[in-house]
Amino acid sequence: MTDSRFQSDEWKIIETRFEAERGRDSESIFALGNGMMGQRANFEETYSGDTLQGTYVAGIYYPDKTVVGWWKNGYPDYFAKVPNAPSWTGIKVRIDGEELDLAACKIKNFRRELDMKEGVLTRTFTAMMPSGRQVEVTAKRFISMSQPERAAISYSVRLTGGSGTAEIIPWLNADVYNEDANYDEKFWENESAEHDGARAVVVAQTRKTAFVVATAMENTFTVNGKPAKSKASITTAVNSAHCTFTSAYAEGDTIEVKKYVAVLSSFNHPAEGLAGKAMSMAGEAARKGFEAMLRDHTKAWEKKWEHGDIVIKGDIAAQQGIRFNIFQLNQTYTGEDPRLNIGPKGFTGEKYGGSTYWDTEAFAFPFYLSTADTHVARNLLLYRYKHLGKAIENAQKLGFTGGAALYPMVTMNGEECHNEWEITFEEIHRNGAIAYAIFNYIRHTGDQNYLAEYGLEVLIALSRFWAQRCNWSQEKNQYVILGVTGPNEYENNVNNNWYTNTLARWTLKYTSDSLEWLRSASEVKYNSVVARTRLDTQCELSLWKEIINNIYLPVHYDLGIFLQQDGFMDKMQQTVKDLDPAERPLNQHWSWDRILRSVFIKQADVLQGIYFFEEEFDEEAIRRNFDFYEPRCVHESSLSASIHSVLAARLHDTESAYTLYLRTARLDLDDYNREVKDGLHITSMAGTWLAIVEGFGGLRISNDRVCFNPVIPAAWSSYSFIIRYRNNPLRVEVNGSAVNVVNLSKAAIPLAAYGEKLTLQPGEKKKFKKS
Ligand code: BGC
């Protein structure tokens, strides 16, 4: 159990106290999104307390000019940032001229509830205003999952303590800023606002990138449940629009506004006519009505949960944790557009700029691969395919030739945005994760054709990079890779990082094997790939073979482990147990110099490689490496614990797997890293899913067969999930020492559990018992 700020509930996140000092934390936790847009849970009414206002529109970015202390050739000019977009949640409340502002009120009965099943955020409270007036507010909002450019808010105010005049003023505002702007610049320009008497719209354009966003609203008002007799009046200024509804009120009256919003961007529509289109869309939403919109939205969520849910019995905190993670992943990325990707903070904050990291391929990819239709994972691969030209240019800037590609560490449109040399130029293992995702996709979906159409072009460019990034060492008589940073960013500029070298060798081999496969499957397609990539099938392939056979992989023979990098054993050997808890996290207490020299590992590194290529190692080798590296890992990246958890479960150490699992599952809900105020750790949430499905469930796809080897944490009585294999859903339920698998599809599925192999027919159910 946790001592969470939030009530235990299987489907809801519930906050029952208004804590101004944790306002930003809650704004992150209660964030809403639908893949096309998202927002932090900022209050509708005026709030003069501390807040991070955040409304984000997918695909829109601003190239914020780079800040560095010392410029290095090869640095990018800008860091792409997702701009805080025109805000549409605002509803001012004025009672007899006094404005409702929770920072100035005494608050009773505060309750905020995020219903993850339905994707709805509700807030209720009673506020005693400084004058003594009292209002009871119920605010409910959602961002439509069924109509992705629409959202709606219902906001009702019950007035007690006399009679007078109330004004309810829904508004839109395009005068918005980013807190993380490098030079305090505003990211928007050319703002305008207009209205047609019934609807209003604000329009703004990003500077430099010229993306246009039009945000429109139509509002309907009721008094005591009946349509209001008086009309609201709309006014606009340069970058804002207000719709003022004024009404006399008597004791106990309730005034309610329904605010219908449409957010359109030139990412998806022609910029011309965008304002008019947004206004008509807001109008259509108003005609449809709140309840009907909500029904469609809820149905869309129901569909997501139908195949994406994980049910845990016997442990509400764990249940709530995993659902929160799944909910946020689905709010961030829906997979309909190959131009979009998954920022480490999704739509919940400014940090990491909403850009794409290796997190997508290494952590988030398996979640979408197993829980959504095949096209979703395919779109994630196509995102990188579309950026191949830019990745080749990126490599050229660093001196590589002949179509070698280095994908960026951080990107929005394919261009590198990151600017710390030890990461930008050295954390090249990201190329490996991109190759691995192609392999993973084909292994799950059976879509071999992807190789001929797109995959091999990427793989060849990646292999060319590795072939040039290696050099022959006379000393070692082997190929080496020098000057890299592995996933463990607490070490920079190391030689022969085992993980990086292993990925390089694997990529070269996978590319060579895939080419060989295509040659035998279709000469025509093979020739087309060779022609498209101008592959020299003699020289290039023989060099790759030479590297595959002769690349140096550091090993410590006495300990029987892979060595994280050359010289790792020269470090003073300590374990996390030797650390003073008051000095954790190290990155907030130690100098960078001390961190670099220490043995402590930020996140899975050798173990990340063992996780990817587990089939290549026997259990004892996995155990020796786990036992060596886990005690040295401080897990100061949110991505780390999940991989360790999967391996601990693989080693049947269910208790450690569970401890590590809890660290990721409730990382944000319980704010372990004290940074939830900046936004949620969306990509690491996918790691939580991995920890259950691949960790406890033991899911592996091996030789065209779905294999399970489940274990169950002592705290759980059962757990179940659905995964898709070749797009065919399978339901898996684990309880005690048995696993029940049901084939929900129309195809026969080859299966193995606890070592027993069979083919499960459509609709068939099978119980496997642990022997
Ligand atoms: C991790 C990286 C990760 C990034 C974004 C860093 O702290 O070390 O591996 O890509 O966060 O999540």
mmCIF file with all atom_site columns, N, CA and C in Angstrom, residues 502-561:
data_model
loop_
_atom_site.group_PDB
_atom_site.id
_atom_site.type_symbol
_atom_site.label_atom_id
_atom_site.label_alt_id
_atom_site.label_comp_id
_atom_site.label_asym_id
_atom_site.label_entity_id
_atom_site.label_seq_id
_atom_site.pdbx_PDB_ins_code
_atom_site.Cartn_x
_atom_site.Cartn_y
_atom_site.Cartn_z
_atom_site.occupancy
_atom_site.B_iso_or_equiv
_atom_site.pdbx_formal_charge
_atom_site.auth_seq_id
_atom_site.auth_comp_id
_atom_site.auth_asym_id
_atom_site.auth_atom_id
_atom_site.pdbx_PDB_model_num
ATOM 1   N N  . THR A 1 502 ? 26.883 -4.305  -28.785 1.00 0.00 ? 502 THR A N  1
ATOM 2   C CA . THR A 1 502 ? 25.991 -5.442  -29.038 1.00 0.00 ? 502 THR A CA 1
ATOM 3   C C  . THR A 1 502 ? 24.909 -5.049  -30.047 1.00 0.00 ? 502 THR A C  1
ATOM 4   N N  . LEU A 1 503 ? 24.344 -3.850  -29.866 1.00 0.00 ? 503 LEU A N  1
ATOM 5   C CA . LEU A 1 503 ? 23.307 -3.393  -30.796 1.00 0.00 ? 503 LEU A CA 1
ATOM 6   C C  . LEU A 1 503 ? 23.872 -3.198  -32.197 1.00 0.00 ? 503 LEU A C  1
ATOM 7   N N  . ALA A 1 504 ? 25.104 -2.687  -32.257 1.00 0.00 ? 504 ALA A N  1
ATOM 8   C CA . ALA A 1 504 ? 25.718 -2.467  -33.570 1.00 0.00 ? 504 ALA A CA 1
ATOM 9   C C  . ALA A 1 504 ? 25.865 -3.807  -34.291 1.00 0.00 ? 504 ALA A C  1
ATOM 10  N N  . ARG A 1 505 ? 26.407 -4.773  -33.578 1.00 0.00 ? 505 ARG A N  1
ATOM 11  C CA . ARG A 1 505 ? 26.599 -6.087  -34.199 1.00 0.00 ? 505 ARG A CA 1
ATOM 12  C C  . ARG A 1 505 ? 25.260 -6.698  -34.599 1.00 0.00 ? 505 ARG A C  1
ATOM 13  N N  . TRP A 1 506 ? 24.285 -6.589  -33.689 1.00 0.00 ? 506 TRP A N  1
ATOM 14  C CA . TRP A 1 506 ? 22.978 -7.176  -33.970 1.00 0.00 ? 506 TRP A CA 1
ATOM 15  C C  . TRP A 1 506 ? 22.333 -6.515  -35.196 1.00 0.00 ? 506 TRP A C  1
ATOM 16  N N  . THR A 1 507 ? 22.448 -5.186  -35.294 1.00 0.00 ? 507 THR A N  1
ATOM 17  C CA . THR A 1 507 ? 21.830 -4.475  -36.427 1.00 0.00 ? 507 THR A CA 1
ATOM 18  C C  . THR A 1 507 ? 22.464 -4.931  -37.742 1.00 0.00 ? 507 THR A C  1
ATOM 19  N N  . LEU A 1 508 ? 23.778 -5.048  -37.735 1.00 0.00 ? 508 LEU A N  1
ATOM 20  C CA . LEU A 1 508 ? 24.460 -5.485  -38.960 1.00 0.00 ? 508 LEU A CA 1
ATOM 21  C C  . LEU A 1 508 ? 23.990 -6.886  -39.354 1.00 0.00 ? 508 LEU A C  1
ATOM 22  N N  . LYS A 1 509 ? 23.829 -7.735  -38.363 1.00 0.00 ? 509 LYS A N  1
ATOM 23  C CA . LYS A 1 509 ? 23.423 -9.119  -38.627 1.00 0.00 ? 509 LYS A CA 1
ATOM 24  C C  . LYS A 1 509 ? 21.955 -9.163  -39.089 1.00 0.00 ? 509 LYS A C  1
ATOM 25  N N  . TYR A 1 510 ? 21.117 -8.417  -38.398 1.00 0.00 ? 510 TYR A N  1
ATOM 26  C CA . TYR A 1 510 ? 19.683 -8.439  -38.742 1.00 0.00 ? 510 TYR A CA 1
ATOM 27  C C  . TYR A 1 510 ? 19.481 -7.876  -40.155 1.00 0.00 ? 510 TYR A C  1
ATOM 28  N N  . THR A 1 511 ? 20.231 -6.828  -40.468 1.00 0.00 ? 511 THR A N  1
ATOM 29  C CA . THR A 1 511 ? 20.107 -6.239  -41.810 1.00 0.00 ? 511 THR A CA 1
ATOM 30  C C  . THR A 1 511 ? 20.579 -7.256  -42.851 1.00 0.00 ? 511 THR A C  1
ATOM 31  N N  . SER A 1 512 ? 21.722 -7.876  -42.590 1.00 0.00 ? 512 SER A N  1
ATOM 32  C CA . SER A 1 512 ? 22.254 -8.855  -43.561 1.00 0.00 ? 512 SER A CA 1
ATOM 33  C C  . SER A 1 512 ? 21.272 -10.021 -43.737 1.00 0.00 ? 512 SER A C  1
ATOM 34  N N  . ASP A 1 513 ? 20.767 -10.539 -42.624 1.00 0.00 ? 513 ASP A N  1
ATOM 35  C CA . ASP A 1 513 ? 19.834 -11.676 -42.699 1.00 0.00 ? 513 ASP A CA 1
ATOM 36  C C  . ASP A 1 513 ? 18.547 -11.275 -43.427 1.00 0.00 ? 513 ASP A C  1
ATOM 37  N N  . SER A 1 514 ? 18.091 -10.056 -43.160 1.00 0.00 ? 514 SER A N  1
ATOM 38  C CA . SER A 1 514 ? 16.840 -9.613  -43.784 1.00 0.00 ? 514 SER A CA 1
ATOM 39  C C  . SER A 1 514 ? 17.022 -9.459  -45.291 1.00 0.00 ? 514 SER A C  1
ATOM 40  N N  . LEU A 1 515 ? 18.187 -8.978  -45.672 1.00 0.00 ? 515 LEU A N  1
ATOM 41  C CA . LEU A 1 515 ? 18.462 -8.857  -47.110 1.00 0.00 ? 515 LEU A CA 1
ATOM 42  C C  . LEU A 1 515 ? 18.487 -10.241 -47.751 1.00 0.00 ? 515 LEU A C  1
ATOM 43  N N  . GLU A 1 516 ? 19.116 -11.164 -47.073 1.00 0.00 ? 516 GLU A N  1
ATOM 44  C CA . GLU A 1 516 ? 19.216 -12.535 -47.573 1.00 0.00 ? 516 GLU A CA 1
ATOM 45  C C  . GLU A 1 516 ? 17.813 -13.149 -47.703 1.00 0.00 ? 516 GLU A C  1
ATOM 46  N N  . TRP A 1 517 ? 17.006 -12.892 -46.696 1.00 0.00 ? 517 TRP A N  1
ATOM 47  C CA . TRP A 1 517 ? 15.642 -13.416 -46.727 1.00 0.00 ? 517 TRP A CA 1
ATOM 48  C C  . TRP A 1 517 ? 14.876 -12.850 -47.923 1.00 0.00 ? 517 TRP A C  1
ATOM 49  N N  . LEU A 1 518 ? 15.024 -11.534 -48.130 1.00 0.00 ? 518 LEU A N  1
ATOM 50  C CA . LEU A 1 518 ? 14.282 -10.894 -49.217 1.00 0.00 ? 518 LEU A CA 1
ATOM 51  C C  . LEU A 1 518 ? 14.772 -11.409 -50.578 1.00 0.00 ? 518 LEU A C  1
ATOM 52  N N  . ARG A 1 519 ? 16.070 -11.637 -50.678 1.00 0.00 ? 519 ARG A N  1
ATOM 53  C CA . ARG A 1 519 ? 16.617 -12.131 -51.946 1.00 0.00 ? 519 ARG A CA 1
ATOM 54  C C  . ARG A 1 519 ? 15.977 -13.473 -52.309 1.00 0.00 ? 519 ARG A C  1
ATOM 55  N N  . SER A 1 520 ? 15.801 -14.316 -51.285 1.00 0.00 ? 520 SER A N  1
ATOM 56  C CA . SER A 1 520 ? 15.194 -15.615 -51.610 1.00 0.00 ? 520 SER A CA 1
ATOM 57  C C  . SER A 1 520 ? 13.672 -15.506 -51.750 1.00 0.00 ? 520 SER A C  1
ATOM 58  N N  . ALA A 1 521 ? 13.062 -14.517 -51.078 1.00 0.00 ? 521 ALA A N  1
ATOM 59  C CA . ALA A 1 521 ? 11.593 -14.404 -51.159 1.00 0.00 ? 521 ALA A CA 1
ATOM 60  C C  . ALA A 1 521 ? 11.170 -13.719 -52.453 1.00 0.00 ? 521 ALA A C  1
ATOM 61  N N  . SER A 1 522 ? 11.866 -12.681 -52.833 1.00 0.00 ? 522 SER A N  1
ATOM 62  C CA . SER A 1 522 ? 11.478 -11.957 -54.046 1.00 0.00 ? 522 SER A CA 1
ATOM 63  C C  . SER A 1 522 ? 12.681 -11.211 -54.626 1.00 0.00 ? 522 SER A C  1
ATOM 64  N N  . GLU A 1 523 ? 13.187 -11.739 -55.685 1.00 0.00 ? 523 GLU A N  1
ATOM 65  C CA . GLU A 1 523 ? 14.330 -11.132 -56.375 1.00 0.00 ? 523 GLU A CA 1
ATOM 66  C C  . GLU A 1 523 ? 14.011 -9.693  -56.787 1.00 0.00 ? 523 GLU A C  1
ATOM 67  N N  . VAL A 1 524 ? 12.761 -9.512  -57.246 1.00 0.00 ? 524 VAL A N  1
ATOM 68  C CA . VAL A 1 524 ? 12.361 -8.180  -57.741 1.00 0.00 ? 524 VAL A CA 1
ATOM 69  C C  . VAL A 1 524 ? 12.415 -7.162  -56.599 1.00 0.00 ? 524 VAL A C  1
ATOM 70  N N  . LYS A 1 525 ? 11.843 -7.536  -55.472 1.00 0.00 ? 525 LYS A N  1
ATOM 71  C CA . LYS A 1 525 ? 11.819 -6.603  -54.337 1.00 0.00 ? 525 LYS A CA 1
ATOM 72  C C  . LYS A 1 525 ? 13.245 -6.365  -53.807 1.00 0.00 ? 525 LYS A C  1
ATOM 73  N N  . TYR A 1 526 ? 14.014 -7.436  -53.796 1.00 0.00 ? 526 TYR A N  1
ATOM 74  C CA . TYR A 1 526 ? 15.404 -7.313  -53.339 1.00 0.00 ? 526 TYR A CA 1
ATOM 75  C C  . TYR A 1 526 ? 16.166 -6.322  -54.221 1.00 0.00 ? 526 TYR A C  1
ATOM 76  N N  . ASN A 1 527 ? 15.994 -6.511  -55.537 1.00 0.00 ? 527 ASN A N  1
ATOM 77  C CA . ASN A 1 527 ? 16.698 -5.614  -56.465 1.00 0.00 ? 527 ASN A CA 1
ATOM 78  C C  . ASN A 1 527 ? 16.235 -4.177  -56.284 1.00 0.00 ? 527 ASN A C  1
ATOM 79  N N  . SER A 1 528 ? 14.958 -4.031  -55.996 1.00 0.00 ? 528 SER A N  1
ATOM 80  C CA . SER A 1 528 ? 14.442 -2.676  -55.806 1.00 0.00 ? 528 SER A CA 1
ATOM 81  C C  . SER A 1 528 ? 15.071 -2.027  -54.565 1.00 0.00 ? 528 SER A C  1
ATOM 82  N N  . VAL A 1 529 ? 15.184 -2.790  -53.474 1.00 0.00 ? 529 VAL A N  1
ATOM 83  C CA . VAL A 1 529 ? 15.815 -2.244  -52.256 1.00 0.00 ? 529 VAL A CA 1
ATOM 84  C C  . VAL A 1 529 ? 17.269 -1.881  -52.540 1.00 0.00 ? 529 VAL A C  1
ATOM 85  N N  . VAL A 1 530 ? 17.975 -2.790  -53.230 1.00 0.00 ? 530 VAL A N  1
ATOM 86  C CA . VAL A 1 530 ? 19.396 -2.548  -53.533 1.00 0.00 ? 530 VAL A CA 1
ATOM 87  C C  . VAL A 1 530 ? 19.541 -1.281  -54.381 1.00 0.00 ? 530 VAL A C  1
ATOM 88  N N  . ALA A 1 531 ? 18.634 -1.142  -55.360 1.00 0.00 ? 531 ALA A N  1
ATOM 89  C CA . ALA A 1 531 ? 18.714 0.031   -56.234 1.00 0.00 ? 531 ALA A CA 1
ATOM 90  C C  . ALA A 1 531 ? 18.385 1.307   -55.444 1.00 0.00 ? 531 ALA A C  1
ATOM 91  N N  . ARG A 1 532 ? 17.319 1.231   -54.626 1.00 0.00 ? 532 ARG A N  1
ATOM 92  C CA . ARG A 1 532 ? 16.901 2.423   -53.874 1.00 0.00 ? 532 ARG A CA 1
ATOM 93  C C  . ARG A 1 532 ? 17.987 2.904   -52.921 1.00 0.00 ? 532 ARG A C  1
ATOM 94  N N  . THR A 1 533 ? 18.720 1.953   -52.382 1.00 0.00 ? 533 THR A N  1
ATOM 95  C CA . THR A 1 533 ? 19.711 2.330   -51.364 1.00 0.00 ? 533 THR A CA 1
ATOM 96  C C  . THR A 1 533 ? 21.128 2.379   -51.948 1.00 0.00 ? 533 THR A C  1
ATOM 97  N N  . ARG A 1 534 ? 21.254 2.045   -53.219 1.00 0.00 ? 534 ARG A N  1
ATOM 98  C CA . ARG A 1 534 ? 22.573 1.967   -53.889 1.00 0.00 ? 534 ARG A CA 1
ATOM 99  C C  . ARG A 1 534 ? 23.536 1.112   -53.054 1.00 0.00 ? 534 ARG A C  1
ATOM 100 N N  . LEU A 1 535 ? 23.009 0.001   -52.597 1.00 0.00 ? 535 LEU A N  1
ATOM 101 C CA . LEU A 1 535 ? 23.817 -0.876  -51.748 1.00 0.00 ? 535 LEU A CA 1
ATOM 102 C C  . LEU A 1 535 ? 24.865 -1.604  -52.586 1.00 0.00 ? 535 LEU A C  1
ATOM 103 N N  . ASP A 1 536 ? 26.088 -1.569  -52.125 1.00 0.00 ? 536 ASP A N  1
ATOM 104 C CA . ASP A 1 536 ? 27.136 -2.349  -52.785 1.00 0.00 ? 536 ASP A CA 1
ATOM 105 C C  . ASP A 1 536 ? 27.130 -3.731  -52.130 1.00 0.00 ? 536 ASP A C  1
ATOM 106 N N  . THR A 1 537 ? 26.479 -4.670  -52.796 1.00 0.00 ? 537 THR A N  1
ATOM 107 C CA . THR A 1 537 ? 26.230 -5.968  -52.148 1.00 0.00 ? 537 THR A CA 1
ATOM 108 C C  . THR A 1 537 ? 27.526 -6.765  -51.935 1.00 0.00 ? 537 THR A C  1
ATOM 109 N N  . GLN A 1 538 ? 28.569 -6.365  -52.629 1.00 0.00 ? 538 GLN A N  1
ATOM 110 C CA . GLN A 1 538 ? 29.846 -7.050  -52.393 1.00 0.00 ? 538 GLN A CA 1
ATOM 111 C C  . GLN A 1 538 ? 30.564 -6.427  -51.190 1.00 0.00 ? 538 GLN A C  1
ATOM 112 N N  . CYS A 1 539 ? 31.023 -5.194  -51.420 1.00 0.00 ? 539 CYS A N  1
ATOM 113 C CA . CYS A 1 539 ? 31.897 -4.564  -50.420 1.00 0.00 ? 539 CYS A CA 1
ATOM 114 C C  . CYS A 1 539 ? 31.187 -4.331  -49.093 1.00 0.00 ? 539 CYS A C  1
ATOM 115 N N  . GLU A 1 540 ? 29.987 -3.715  -49.166 1.00 0.00 ? 540 GLU A N  1
ATOM 116 C CA . GLU A 1 540 ? 29.337 -3.359  -47.900 1.00 0.00 ? 540 GLU A CA 1
ATOM 117 C C  . GLU A 1 540 ? 28.984 -4.595  -47.087 1.00 0.00 ? 540 GLU A C  1
ATOM 118 N N  . LEU A 1 541 ? 28.388 -5.577  -47.781 1.00 0.00 ? 541 LEU A N  1
ATOM 119 C CA . LEU A 1 541 ? 27.974 -6.765  -47.020 1.00 0.00 ? 541 LEU A CA 1
ATOM 120 C C  . LEU A 1 541 ? 29.166 -7.525  -46.448 1.00 0.00 ? 541 LEU A C  1
ATOM 121 N N  . SER A 1 542 ? 30.283 -7.545  -47.203 1.00 0.00 ? 542 SER A N  1
ATOM 122 C CA . SER A 1 542 ? 31.416 -8.300  -46.637 1.00 0.00 ? 542 SER A CA 1
ATOM 123 C C  . SER A 1 542 ? 32.060 -7.547  -45.473 1.00 0.00 ? 542 SER A C  1
ATOM 124 N N  . LEU A 1 543 ? 32.047 -6.202  -45.538 1.00 0.00 ? 543 LEU A N  1
ATOM 125 C CA . LEU A 1 543 ? 32.566 -5.448  -44.389 1.00 0.00 ? 543 LEU A CA 1
ATOM 126 C C  . LEU A 1 543 ? 31.675 -5.695  -43.152 1.00 0.00 ? 543 LEU A C  1
ATOM 127 N N  . TRP A 1 544 ? 30.364 -5.696  -43.367 1.00 0.00 ? 544 TRP A N  1
ATOM 128 C CA . TRP A 1 544 ? 29.461 -5.920  -42.227 1.00 0.00 ? 544 TRP A CA 1
ATOM 129 C C  . TRP A 1 544 ? 29.738 -7.290  -41.600 1.00 0.00 ? 544 TRP A C  1
ATOM 130 N N  . LYS A 1 545 ? 29.943 -8.270  -42.472 1.00 0.00 ? 545 LYS A N  1
ATOM 131 C CA . LYS A 1 545 ? 30.187 -9.626  -41.971 1.00 0.00 ? 545 LYS A CA 1
ATOM 132 C C  . LYS A 1 545 ? 31.471 -9.650  -41.128 1.00 0.00 ? 545 LYS A C  1
ATOM 133 N N  . GLU A 1 546 ? 32.452 -8.975  -41.646 1.00 0.00 ? 546 GLU A N  1
ATOM 134 C CA . GLU A 1 546 ? 33.754 -8.890  -40.966 1.00 0.00 ? 546 GLU A CA 1
ATOM 135 C C  . GLU A 1 546 ? 33.578 -8.254  -39.560 1.00 0.00 ? 546 GLU A C  1
ATOM 136 N N  . ILE A 1 547 ? 32.762 -7.212  -39.506 1.00 0.00 ? 547 ILE A N  1
ATOM 137 C CA . ILE A 1 547 ? 32.546 -6.547  -38.206 1.00 0.00 ? 547 ILE A CA 1
ATOM 138 C C  . ILE A 1 547 ? 31.728 -7.462  -37.268 1.00 0.00 ? 547 ILE A C  1
ATOM 139 N N  . ILE A 1 548 ? 30.695 -8.089  -37.835 1.00 0.00 ? 548 ILE A N  1
ATOM 140 C CA . ILE A 1 548 ? 29.863 -8.986  -37.007 1.00 0.00 ? 548 ILE A CA 1
ATOM 141 C C  . ILE A 1 548 ? 30.752 -10.044 -36.336 1.00 0.00 ? 548 ILE A C  1
ATOM 142 N N  . ASN A 1 549 ? 31.686 -10.566 -37.116 1.00 0.00 ? 549 ASN A N  1
ATOM 143 C CA . ASN A 1 549 ? 32.530 -11.652 -36.593 1.00 0.00 ? 549 ASN A CA 1
ATOM 144 C C  . ASN A 1 549 ? 33.666 -11.177 -35.701 1.00 0.00 ? 549 ASN A C  1
ATOM 145 N N  . ASN A 1 550 ? 33.962 -9.888  -35.778 1.00 0.00 ? 550 ASN A N  1
ATOM 146 C CA . ASN A 1 550 ? 35.170 -9.436  -35.068 1.00 0.00 ? 550 ASN A CA 1
ATOM 147 C C  . ASN A 1 550 ? 34.969 -8.216  -34.198 1.00 0.00 ? 550 ASN A C  1
ATOM 148 N N  . ILE A 1 551 ? 33.757 -7.964  -33.765 1.00 0.00 ? 551 ILE A N  1
ATOM 149 C CA . ILE A 1 551 ? 33.583 -6.778  -32.916 1.00 0.00 ? 551 ILE A CA 1
ATOM 150 C C  . ILE A 1 551 ? 33.878 -7.150  -31.470 1.00 0.00 ? 551 ILE A C  1
ATOM 151 N N  . TYR A 1 552 ? 34.477 -6.235  -30.790 1.00 0.00 ? 552 TYR A N  1
ATOM 152 C CA . TYR A 1 552 ? 34.883 -6.458  -29.391 1.00 0.00 ? 552 TYR A CA 1
ATOM 153 C C  . TYR A 1 552 ? 33.693 -6.204  -28.459 1.00 0.00 ? 552 TYR A C  1
ATOM 154 N N  . LEU A 1 553 ? 33.421 -7.181  -27.612 1.00 0.00 ? 553 LEU A N  1
ATOM 155 C CA . LEU A 1 553 ? 32.353 -7.027  -26.609 1.00 0.00 ? 553 LEU A CA 1
ATOM 156 C C  . LEU A 1 553 ? 32.993 -7.275  -25.249 1.00 0.00 ? 553 LEU A C  1
ATOM 157 N N  . PRO A 1 554 ? 33.100 -6.231  -24.431 1.00 0.00 ? 554 PRO A N  1
ATOM 158 C CA . PRO A 1 554 ? 33.835 -6.401  -23.171 1.00 0.00 ? 554 PRO A CA 1
ATOM 159 C C  . PRO A 1 554 ? 33.162 -7.387  -22.205 1.00 0.00 ? 554 PRO A C  1
ATOM 160 N N  . VAL A 1 555 ? 33.986 -8.251  -21.671 1.00 0.00 ? 555 VAL A N  1
ATOM 161 C CA . VAL A 1 555 ? 33.482 -9.306  -20.782 1.00 0.00 ? 555 VAL A CA 1
ATOM 162 C C  . VAL A 1 555 ? 34.408 -9.377  -19.582 1.00 0.00 ? 555 VAL A C  1
ATOM 163 N N  . HIS A 1 556 ? 33.859 -9.655  -18.413 1.00 0.00 ? 556 HIS A N  1
ATOM 164 C CA . HIS A 1 556 ? 34.714 -9.951  -17.256 1.00 0.00 ? 556 HIS A CA 1
ATOM 165 C C  . HIS A 1 556 ? 34.596 -11.444 -16.998 1.00 0.00 ? 556 HIS A C  1
ATOM 166 N N  . TYR A 1 557 ? 35.650 -12.156 -17.392 1.00 0.00 ? 557 TYR A N  1
ATOM 167 C CA . TYR A 1 557 ? 35.538 -13.618 -17.356 1.00 0.00 ? 557 TYR A CA 1
ATOM 168 C C  . TYR A 1 557 ? 35.418 -14.158 -15.944 1.00 0.00 ? 557 TYR A C  1
ATOM 169 N N  . ASP A 1 558 ? 36.150 -13.585 -14.985 1.00 0.00 ? 558 ASP A N  1
ATOM 170 C CA . ASP A 1 558 ? 36.090 -14.120 -13.620 1.00 0.00 ? 558 ASP A CA 1
ATOM 171 C C  . ASP A 1 558 ? 34.692 -13.993 -13.035 1.00 0.00 ? 558 ASP A C  1
ATOM 172 N N  . LEU A 1 559 ? 34.085 -12.812 -13.281 1.00 0.00 ? 559 LEU A N  1
ATOM 173 C CA . LEU A 1 559 ? 32.739 -12.601 -12.728 1.00 0.00 ? 559 LEU A CA 1
ATOM 174 C C  . LEU A 1 559 ? 31.656 -13.206 -13.625 1.00 0.00 ? 559 LEU A C  1
ATOM 175 N N  . GLY A 1 560 ? 32.038 -13.530 -14.835 1.00 0.00 ? 560 GLY A N  1
ATOM 176 C CA . GLY A 1 560 ? 31.070 -14.105 -15.766 1.00 0.00 ? 560 GLY A CA 1
ATOM 177 C C  . GLY A 1 560 ? 30.010 -13.094 -16.174 1.00 0.00 ? 560 GLY A C  1
ATOM 178 N N  . ILE A 1 561 ? 30.421 -11.843 -16.354 1.00 0.00 ? 561 ILE A N  1
ATOM 179 C CA . ILE A 1 561 ? 29.440 -10.801 -16.732 1.00 0.00 ? 561 ILE A CA 1
ATOM 180 C C  . ILE A 1 561 ? 29.941 -10.040 -17.955 1.00 0.00 ? 561 ILE A C  1
#
